[in-house]
Amino acid sequence: MNIDLDAQMAFLMEADRLKSVQRATRLADGSRVENSAEHSWHLTLFALTLADHAPDEVSIDRVIRMLILHDLVEVYAGDTPIHGIASATQEADEAAAADRIFGLLPASQGAAFRALWDEFEAGQTRDARFARALDRFQPPNLNLANGGGSWTEYDVSEAQVRARVGTRIERGAPALWAWLSPRIAAFFGL
Amino acid sequence: MNIDLDAQMAFLMEADRLKSVQRATRLADGSRVENSAEHSWHLTLFALTLADHAPDEVSIDRVIRMLILHDLVEVYAGDTPIHGIASATQEADEAAAADRIFGLLPASQGAAFRALWDEFEAGQTRDARFARALDRFQPPNLNLANGGGSWTEYDVSEAQVRARVGTRIERGAPALWAWLSPRIAAFFGL
């Protein structure tokens, strides 16, 4: 008997459902929409690769841990598209989902994972701000690669992109926003 | 102009192709096969969650970094199923793929990522052995969840499972093998 390992494996198998949560963003080749599990992997690779563009004192390993966990609540609460309309109960739904998914773990580990997720959601620490910047930085790059993607589908204007993703990217990763901003301008200027 | 960031973004967009590499293993719900990008995310979650079952002196953050990168060569070389037949040129193909994908990065970063991948492939360090154990530990758990999966599809015997996955799991993560082994016995004993 290994009660902790039984609980951890139940958590890991439930987490498998994140592979079936569809996002609004399409893959770089446009062939289909991305799911939240492969999106989470892509973000960890962004963090590892773009570490030298993070503000000082950001811990990339903590950022990676946050990104591994950041979308897990979607297993129950679903994805809320950046350019879609959030339900009135989204925040409460996600908090309830966090209780449920992290509640599968042994108590102290569940609390530690929940604390990392809460930190990400609050966006107040440097690590969380960088993690959240990457979460907003990846989709525009996929849209630019596939010729418009969710911008075209949701009929999004340049001003809306700047408000919905630019603000958060600039706050957590100004160097990445300086690189992306003219590319967004060029796309919408076509 | 930011030559390093241009190169890093080219690498990250090329890496997006890992989402289109199909594996032999089916999701826990059996609905479809897993792709290598979401598999990589799942493994990072395994590492984070099962850290307390790792042998002493394993660095979980290094293991996570290895797992983020471990399948990237499949962007060019494809996946080789555990229970499939490897091509005669698999090792050379993967090395050439590693040259190509990590070669997109600024030289010093490409060399650092390549060194982590080489360490994973060689399986000689404690970190690499734990990472490789997780890479073998996840698929049997999906098969057990979905009622046989790739074991049924590839007509695999219990002895083959023990040889192809048991050996490597036991070597890198004996506590996880102790947990899994009786479950495999129970499945094949049905």
Coordinates of C-alpha atoms in Angstrom, one line a residue:
Chain A
M1 CA 0.0 0.0 0.0
N2 CA 1.2 3.4 -0.9
I3 CA -1.6 5.9 -0.2
D4 CA 0.3 8.9 -1.4
L5 CA 1.3 7.3 -4.7
D6 CA -2.2 6.0 -5.3
A7 CA -3.5 9.6 -4.9
Q8 CA -0.8 11.1 -7.1
M9 CA -1.5 8.6 -9.8
A10 CA -5.2 9.4 -9.7
F11 CA -4.3 13.1 -10.1
L12 CA -2.0 12.3 -13.0
M13 CA -4.6 10.2 -14.8
E14 CA -7.3 12.9 -14.3
A15 CA -4.9 15.5 -15.6
D16 CA -4.8 13.5 -18.9
R17 CA -8.1 15.1 -19.7
L18 CA -6.3 18.4 -20.4
K19 CA -5.3 16.8 -23.8
S20 CA -9.0 17.0 -24.8
V21 CA -9.6 20.7 -23.9
Q22 CA -9.7 22.7 -27.1
R23 CA -8.3 26.2 -27.3
A24 CA -9.2 28.9 -29.8
T25 CA -5.7 29.2 -31.2
R26 CA -4.7 27.1 -34.3
L27 CA -1.3 25.4 -34.7
A28 CA 1.4 27.2 -36.6
D29 CA 0.5 25.2 -39.7
G30 CA -3.2 26.1 -39.3
S31 CA -4.2 22.4 -39.5
R32 CA -6.3 22.3 -36.3
V33 CA -6.8 24.1 -33.0
E34 CA -4.4 23.6 -30.2
N35 CA -5.3 21.7 -27.0
S36 CA -4.4 23.0 -23.5
A37 CA -1.9 20.2 -22.8
E38 CA 0.3 20.7 -25.8
H39 CA -0.1 24.5 -25.3
S40 CA 1.3 24.0 -21.8
W41 CA 4.3 22.1 -23.1
H42 CA 4.9 24.8 -25.7
L43 CA 4.9 27.4 -23.0
T44 CA 7.5 25.5 -20.9
L45 CA 9.7 25.5 -24.0
F46 CA 9.1 29.2 -24.5
A47 CA 10.2 29.8 -20.8
L48 CA 13.3 27.6 -21.2
T49 CA 14.3 29.2 -24.5
L50 CA 13.5 32.8 -23.7
A51 CA 14.9 32.9 -20.2
D52 CA 17.5 35.5 -21.1
H53 CA 14.8 37.9 -22.1
A54 CA 13.1 37.6 -18.6
P55 CA 13.4 40.5 -16.2
D56 CA 16.1 40.2 -13.6
E57 CA 15.4 37.9 -10.6
V58 CA 12.9 35.8 -12.4
S59 CA 13.3 32.1 -11.5
I60 CA 12.8 30.2 -14.8
D61 CA 12.4 26.9 -13.0
R62 CA 9.5 28.3 -10.9
V63 CA 8.0 29.8 -14.0
I64 CA 8.2 26.4 -15.7
R65 CA 6.5 24.8 -12.7
M66 CA 3.7 27.4 -12.9
L67 CA 3.2 26.8 -16.6
I68 CA 3.0 23.1 -16.2
L69 CA 0.1 23.6 -13.8
H70 CA -1.4 26.8 -15.1
D71 CA -4.3 25.4 -17.2
L72 CA -5.1 22.2 -15.2
V73 CA -8.3 23.8 -13.9
E74 CA -9.6 23.6 -17.5
V75 CA -10.0 19.8 -17.0
Y76 CA -13.3 20.8 -15.3
A77 CA -13.8 24.5 -16.1
G78 CA -12.9 24.5 -19.8
D79 CA -10.8 27.1 -21.7
T80 CA -11.8 30.7 -21.9
P81 CA -10.6 32.2 -25.2
I82 CA -8.6 35.5 -25.0
H83 CA -11.0 37.0 -27.6
G84 CA -14.1 35.1 -26.4
I85 CA -16.6 36.2 -23.8
A86 CA -15.9 34.9 -20.2
S87 CA -18.9 33.6 -18.3
A88 CA -20.0 35.6 -15.3
T89 CA -19.0 32.7 -13.1
Q90 CA -15.6 32.0 -14.7
E91 CA -13.5 32.9 -11.7
A92 CA -15.6 30.9 -9.2
D93 CA -15.8 28.0 -11.6
E94 CA -12.0 27.9 -11.9
A95 CA -11.5 28.2 -8.1
A96 CA -13.9 25.2 -7.6
A97 CA -12.1 23.3 -10.3
A98 CA -8.8 24.0 -8.6
D99 CA -10.2 22.7 -5.3
R100 CA -11.3 19.6 -7.1
I101 CA -8.2 18.8 -9.2
F102 CA -5.5 19.7 -6.6
G103 CA -7.7 18.1 -3.9
L104 CA -6.9 14.7 -5.5
L105 CA -3.3 15.0 -4.2
P106 CA -1.9 14.3 -0.8
A107 CA -2.9 17.4 1.3
S108 CA 0.5 19.1 1.6
Q109 CA 1.4 18.6 -2.1
G110 CA -2.1 19.7 -3.2
A111 CA -1.6 22.9 -1.1
A112 CA 1.8 23.6 -2.7
F113 CA 0.5 23.1 -6.2
R114 CA -2.6 25.3 -5.4
A115 CA -0.3 28.0 -4.0
L116 CA 1.7 28.1 -7.3
W117 CA -1.5 28.2 -9.3
D118 CA -2.9 31.0 -7.1
E119 CA 0.4 32.9 -7.5
F120 CA 0.1 32.6 -11.3
E121 CA -3.6 33.7 -11.3
A122 CA -2.9 36.7 -9.1
G123 CA 0.0 37.9 -11.3
Q124 CA 1.7 39.9 -8.6
T125 CA 5.1 38.3 -8.4
R126 CA 7.8 38.7 -11.1
D127 CA 7.7 35.0 -11.8
A128 CA 3.9 35.0 -12.3
R129 CA 4.1 38.1 -14.4
F130 CA 6.7 36.5 -16.7
A131 CA 4.7 33.3 -16.9
R132 CA 1.5 35.2 -17.7
A133 CA 3.4 37.2 -20.4
L134 CA 4.4 34.0 -22.1
D135 CA 0.8 32.7 -21.9
R136 CA -0.2 35.8 -23.9
F137 CA 2.9 35.9 -26.2
Q138 CA 2.6 32.4 -27.7
P139 CA -0.9 32.7 -29.3
P140 CA -0.1 35.9 -31.4
N141 CA 3.0 34.1 -32.7
L142 CA 0.9 31.1 -33.8
N143 CA -1.6 33.5 -35.4
L144 CA 1.2 35.3 -37.3
A145 CA 2.5 31.9 -38.5
N146 CA -0.8 30.6 -39.7
G147 CA -2.1 33.8 -41.3
G148 CA -4.5 35.3 -38.8
G149 CA -6.0 32.3 -36.9
S150 CA -8.1 33.3 -34.0
W151 CA -7.9 37.0 -34.8
T152 CA -9.6 36.4 -38.1
E153 CA -12.1 33.9 -36.6
Y154 CA -13.1 36.2 -33.8
D155 CA -12.9 39.3 -36.0
V156 CA -10.4 41.0 -33.6
S157 CA -8.9 44.4 -34.3
E158 CA -5.3 45.5 -33.8
A159 CA -6.4 47.7 -30.9
Q160 CA -8.1 44.7 -29.2
V161 CA -5.0 42.6 -29.6
R162 CA -2.9 45.4 -28.1
A163 CA -5.3 45.7 -25.1
R164 CA -5.9 42.0 -24.5
V165 CA -2.4 40.6 -25.0
G166 CA 0.0 43.6 -25.4
T167 CA -0.6 45.0 -21.9
R168 CA 0.1 41.8 -20.1
I169 CA 3.2 40.9 -22.3
E170 CA 4.7 44.3 -21.8
R171 CA 4.1 44.1 -18.1
G172 CA 5.9 40.8 -17.6
A173 CA 8.3 40.6 -20.5
P174 CA 9.0 44.1 -22.1
A175 CA 11.7 42.7 -24.3
L176 CA 9.3 40.2 -25.9
W177 CA 6.7 42.9 -26.5
A178 CA 9.2 45.2 -28.2
W179 CA 9.9 42.3 -30.6
L180 CA 6.3 41.4 -31.2
S181 CA 4.6 44.8 -31.4
P182 CA 5.9 45.8 -34.8
R183 CA 5.0 42.4 -36.2
I184 CA 1.4 42.8 -35.1
A185 CA 1.4 46.3 -36.6
A186 CA 2.7 44.9 -39.9
F187 CA 0.1 42.1 -40.0
F188 CA -2.9 44.4 -39.3
G189 CA -1.4 47.0 -41.7
L190 CA -1.6 44.6 -44.6
Chain B
M1 CA 17.2 43.9 -34.7
N2 CA 17.5 41.2 -32.2
I3 CA 19.3 38.3 -33.9
D4 CA 19.2 35.9 -30.9
L5 CA 15.5 36.4 -30.4
D6 CA 14.8 36.0 -34.2
A7 CA 16.6 32.6 -34.0
Q8 CA 14.9 31.6 -30.8
M9 CA 11.5 32.4 -32.2
A10 CA 12.3 30.4 -35.4
F11 CA 13.2 27.4 -33.1
L12 CA 9.9 27.8 -31.1
M13 CA 7.8 27.9 -34.2
E14 CA 9.5 24.9 -35.7
A15 CA 9.0 23.0 -32.4
D16 CA 5.3 23.5 -32.8
R17 CA 5.4 20.6 -35.2
L18 CA 5.8 18.2 -32.3
K19 CA 2.0 18.6 -31.7
S20 CA 1.5 16.8 -35.0
V21 CA 3.8 13.8 -34.2
Q22 CA 1.5 10.8 -33.3
R23 CA 2.5 8.2 -30.7
A24 CA 1.3 4.7 -30.3
T25 CA -0.2 5.2 -26.9
R26 CA -3.9 6.2 -26.6
L27 CA -5.2 8.8 -24.1
A28 CA -6.5 7.5 -20.8
D29 CA -10.1 7.7 -22.2
G30 CA -9.0 5.7 -25.3
S31 CA -10.5 8.4 -27.6
R32 CA -7.4 8.9 -29.8
V33 CA -3.6 8.5 -29.8
E34 CA -1.4 10.9 -27.9
N35 CA 0.9 13.3 -29.7
S36 CA 4.5 13.9 -28.6
A37 CA 3.9 17.5 -27.4
E38 CA 1.1 16.7 -25.0
H39 CA 3.0 13.6 -23.9
S40 CA 6.0 15.8 -23.1
W41 CA 3.7 18.0 -20.9
H42 CA 2.3 15.0 -19.2
L43 CA 5.8 13.8 -18.3
T44 CA 6.7 17.2 -16.8
L45 CA 3.7 16.9 -14.6
F46 CA 4.7 13.3 -13.7
A47 CA 8.1 14.6 -12.7
L48 CA 6.7 17.5 -10.6
T49 CA 4.1 15.2 -8.9
L50 CA 6.3 12.2 -8.3
A51 CA 9.4 14.0 -7.2
D52 CA 9.3 12.4 -3.7
H53 CA 9.6 9.0 -5.3
A54 CA 12.8 9.9 -7.2
P55 CA 16.1 8.5 -5.9
D56 CA 18.3 10.8 -3.7
E57 CA 20.2 13.5 -5.5
V58 CA 17.9 13.7 -8.5
S59 CA 17.3 17.4 -9.5
I60 CA 13.7 17.6 -10.5
D61 CA 14.1 20.9 -12.3
R62 CA 16.9 19.4 -14.5
V63 CA 14.6 16.3 -15.1
I64 CA 11.8 18.7 -16.1
R65 CA 14.1 20.5 -18.5
M66 CA 15.2 17.2 -20.1
L67 CA 11.6 16.1 -20.5
I68 CA 10.6 19.4 -22.2
L69 CA 13.3 18.7 -24.8
H70 CA 13.4 15.0 -24.9
D71 CA 11.2 14.3 -27.9
L72 CA 12.0 17.4 -30.0
V73 CA 14.0 15.4 -32.5
E74 CA 10.8 13.7 -33.5
V75 CA 9.9 16.9 -35.4
Y76 CA 12.1 15.5 -38.1
A77 CA 12.7 11.9 -37.1
G78 CA 9.2 10.8 -36.0
D79 CA 8.3 8.7 -33.0
T80 CA 9.6 5.2 -32.6
P81 CA 7.0 3.2 -30.7
I82 CA 8.2 1.2 -27.7
H83 CA 6.6 -1.9 -29.1
G84 CA 7.2 -1.1 -32.7
I85 CA 10.3 -1.9 -34.8
A86 CA 13.0 0.7 -34.8
S87 CA 14.5 1.5 -38.2
A88 CA 18.2 0.6 -38.7
T89 CA 19.1 4.2 -39.0
Q90 CA 17.0 5.5 -36.0
E91 CA 19.9 6.6 -33.9
A92 CA 21.7 8.4 -36.8
D93 CA 18.4 9.9 -37.9
E94 CA 17.7 11.3 -34.4
A95 CA 21.3 12.7 -34.1
A96 CA 20.9 14.5 -37.5
A97 CA 17.5 15.8 -36.3
A98 CA 19.1 17.1 -33.1
D99 CA 21.7 18.9 -35.2
R100 CA 19.0 20.5 -37.2
I101 CA 16.5 21.5 -34.5
F102 CA 19.0 22.7 -31.9
G103 CA 21.0 24.3 -34.7
L104 CA 18.3 26.8 -35.2
L105 CA 19.2 28.4 -31.8
P106 CA 22.0 30.8 -31.0
A107 CA 25.1 28.6 -30.8
S108 CA 25.8 28.6 -27.1
Q109 CA 22.1 27.9 -26.3
G110 CA 21.8 25.3 -28.9
A111 CA 24.8 23.5 -27.4
A112 CA 23.4 23.6 -23.9
F113 CA 20.0 22.2 -25.1
R114 CA 21.8 19.5 -27.1
A115 CA 24.0 18.6 -24.1
L116 CA 20.8 18.0 -22.0
W117 CA 19.3 15.9 -24.8
D118 CA 22.5 13.9 -25.2
E119 CA 22.5 13.3 -21.4
F120 CA 18.9 12.1 -21.6
E121 CA 19.7 9.8 -24.5
A122 CA 22.8 8.3 -22.8
G123 CA 20.9 7.6 -19.6
Q124 CA 24.0 7.5 -17.5
T125 CA 23.3 10.2 -14.9
R126 CA 20.7 9.9 -12.1
D127 CA 18.7 12.7 -13.6
A128 CA 18.6 11.1 -17.0
R129 CA 17.7 7.7 -15.6
F130 CA 14.8 9.2 -13.6
A131 CA 13.6 11.1 -16.7
R132 CA 13.9 7.9 -18.8
A133 CA 12.0 5.9 -16.2
L134 CA 9.1 8.4 -16.3
D135 CA 9.1 8.2 -20.1
R136 CA 8.5 4.5 -19.8
F137 CA 6.2 4.7 -16.7
Q138 CA 3.5 6.9 -18.3
P139 CA 2.4 4.8 -21.3
P140 CA 1.6 1.6 -19.2
N141 CA -0.5 3.7 -16.9
L142 CA -2.5 5.0 -20.0
N143 CA -2.8 1.5 -21.3
L144 CA -4.1 0.3 -17.9
A145 CA -6.6 3.2 -17.8
N146 CA -7.9 2.6 -21.4
G147 CA -8.1 -1.2 -21.2
G148 CA -5.0 -2.3 -23.0
G149 CA -4.3 0.3 -25.7
S150 CA -1.0 -0.2 -27.4
W151 CA -0.4 -3.6 -25.7
T152 CA -3.5 -4.9 -27.4
E153 CA -2.9 -3.2 -30.7
Y154 CA 0.7 -4.4 -30.9
D155 CA -0.1 -7.9 -29.4
V156 CA 2.4 -7.4 -26.6
S157 CA 3.0 -10.1 -23.9
E158 CA 3.5 -9.4 -20.2
A159 CA 7.1 -10.6 -20.6
Q160 CA 7.7 -8.1 -23.4
V161 CA 6.2 -5.3 -21.3
R162 CA 8.5 -6.2 -18.4
A163 CA 11.6 -6.3 -20.7
R164 CA 10.8 -3.1 -22.7
V165 CA 9.5 -0.9 -19.9
G166 CA 10.1 -2.6 -16.6
T167 CA 13.8 -2.7 -16.8
R168 CA 14.2 1.0 -17.4
I169 CA 11.6 2.0 -14.9
E170 CA 13.2 -0.1 -12.2
R171 CA 16.6 1.3 -13.0
G172 CA 15.6 4.9 -12.7
A173 CA 12.7 4.8 -10.3
P174 CA 12.5 1.6 -8.3
A175 CA 9.6 2.9 -6.1
L176 CA 7.5 3.5 -9.2
W177 CA 8.2 0.1 -10.6
A178 CA 7.2 -1.5 -7.3
W179 CA 3.9 0.2 -7.6
L180 CA 3.3 -0.6 -11.3
S181 CA 4.5 -4.1 -11.5
P182 CA 1.6 -5.9 -9.7
R183 CA -0.8 -3.8 -11.7
I184 CA 0.7 -5.1 -14.9
A185 CA 0.6 -8.6 -13.6
A186 CA -3.1 -8.2 -12.7
F187 CA -4.0 -6.9 -16.2
F188 CA -2.2 -9.7 -18.0
G189 CA -3.6 -12.2 -15.5
L190 CA -7.2 -11.4 -16.4

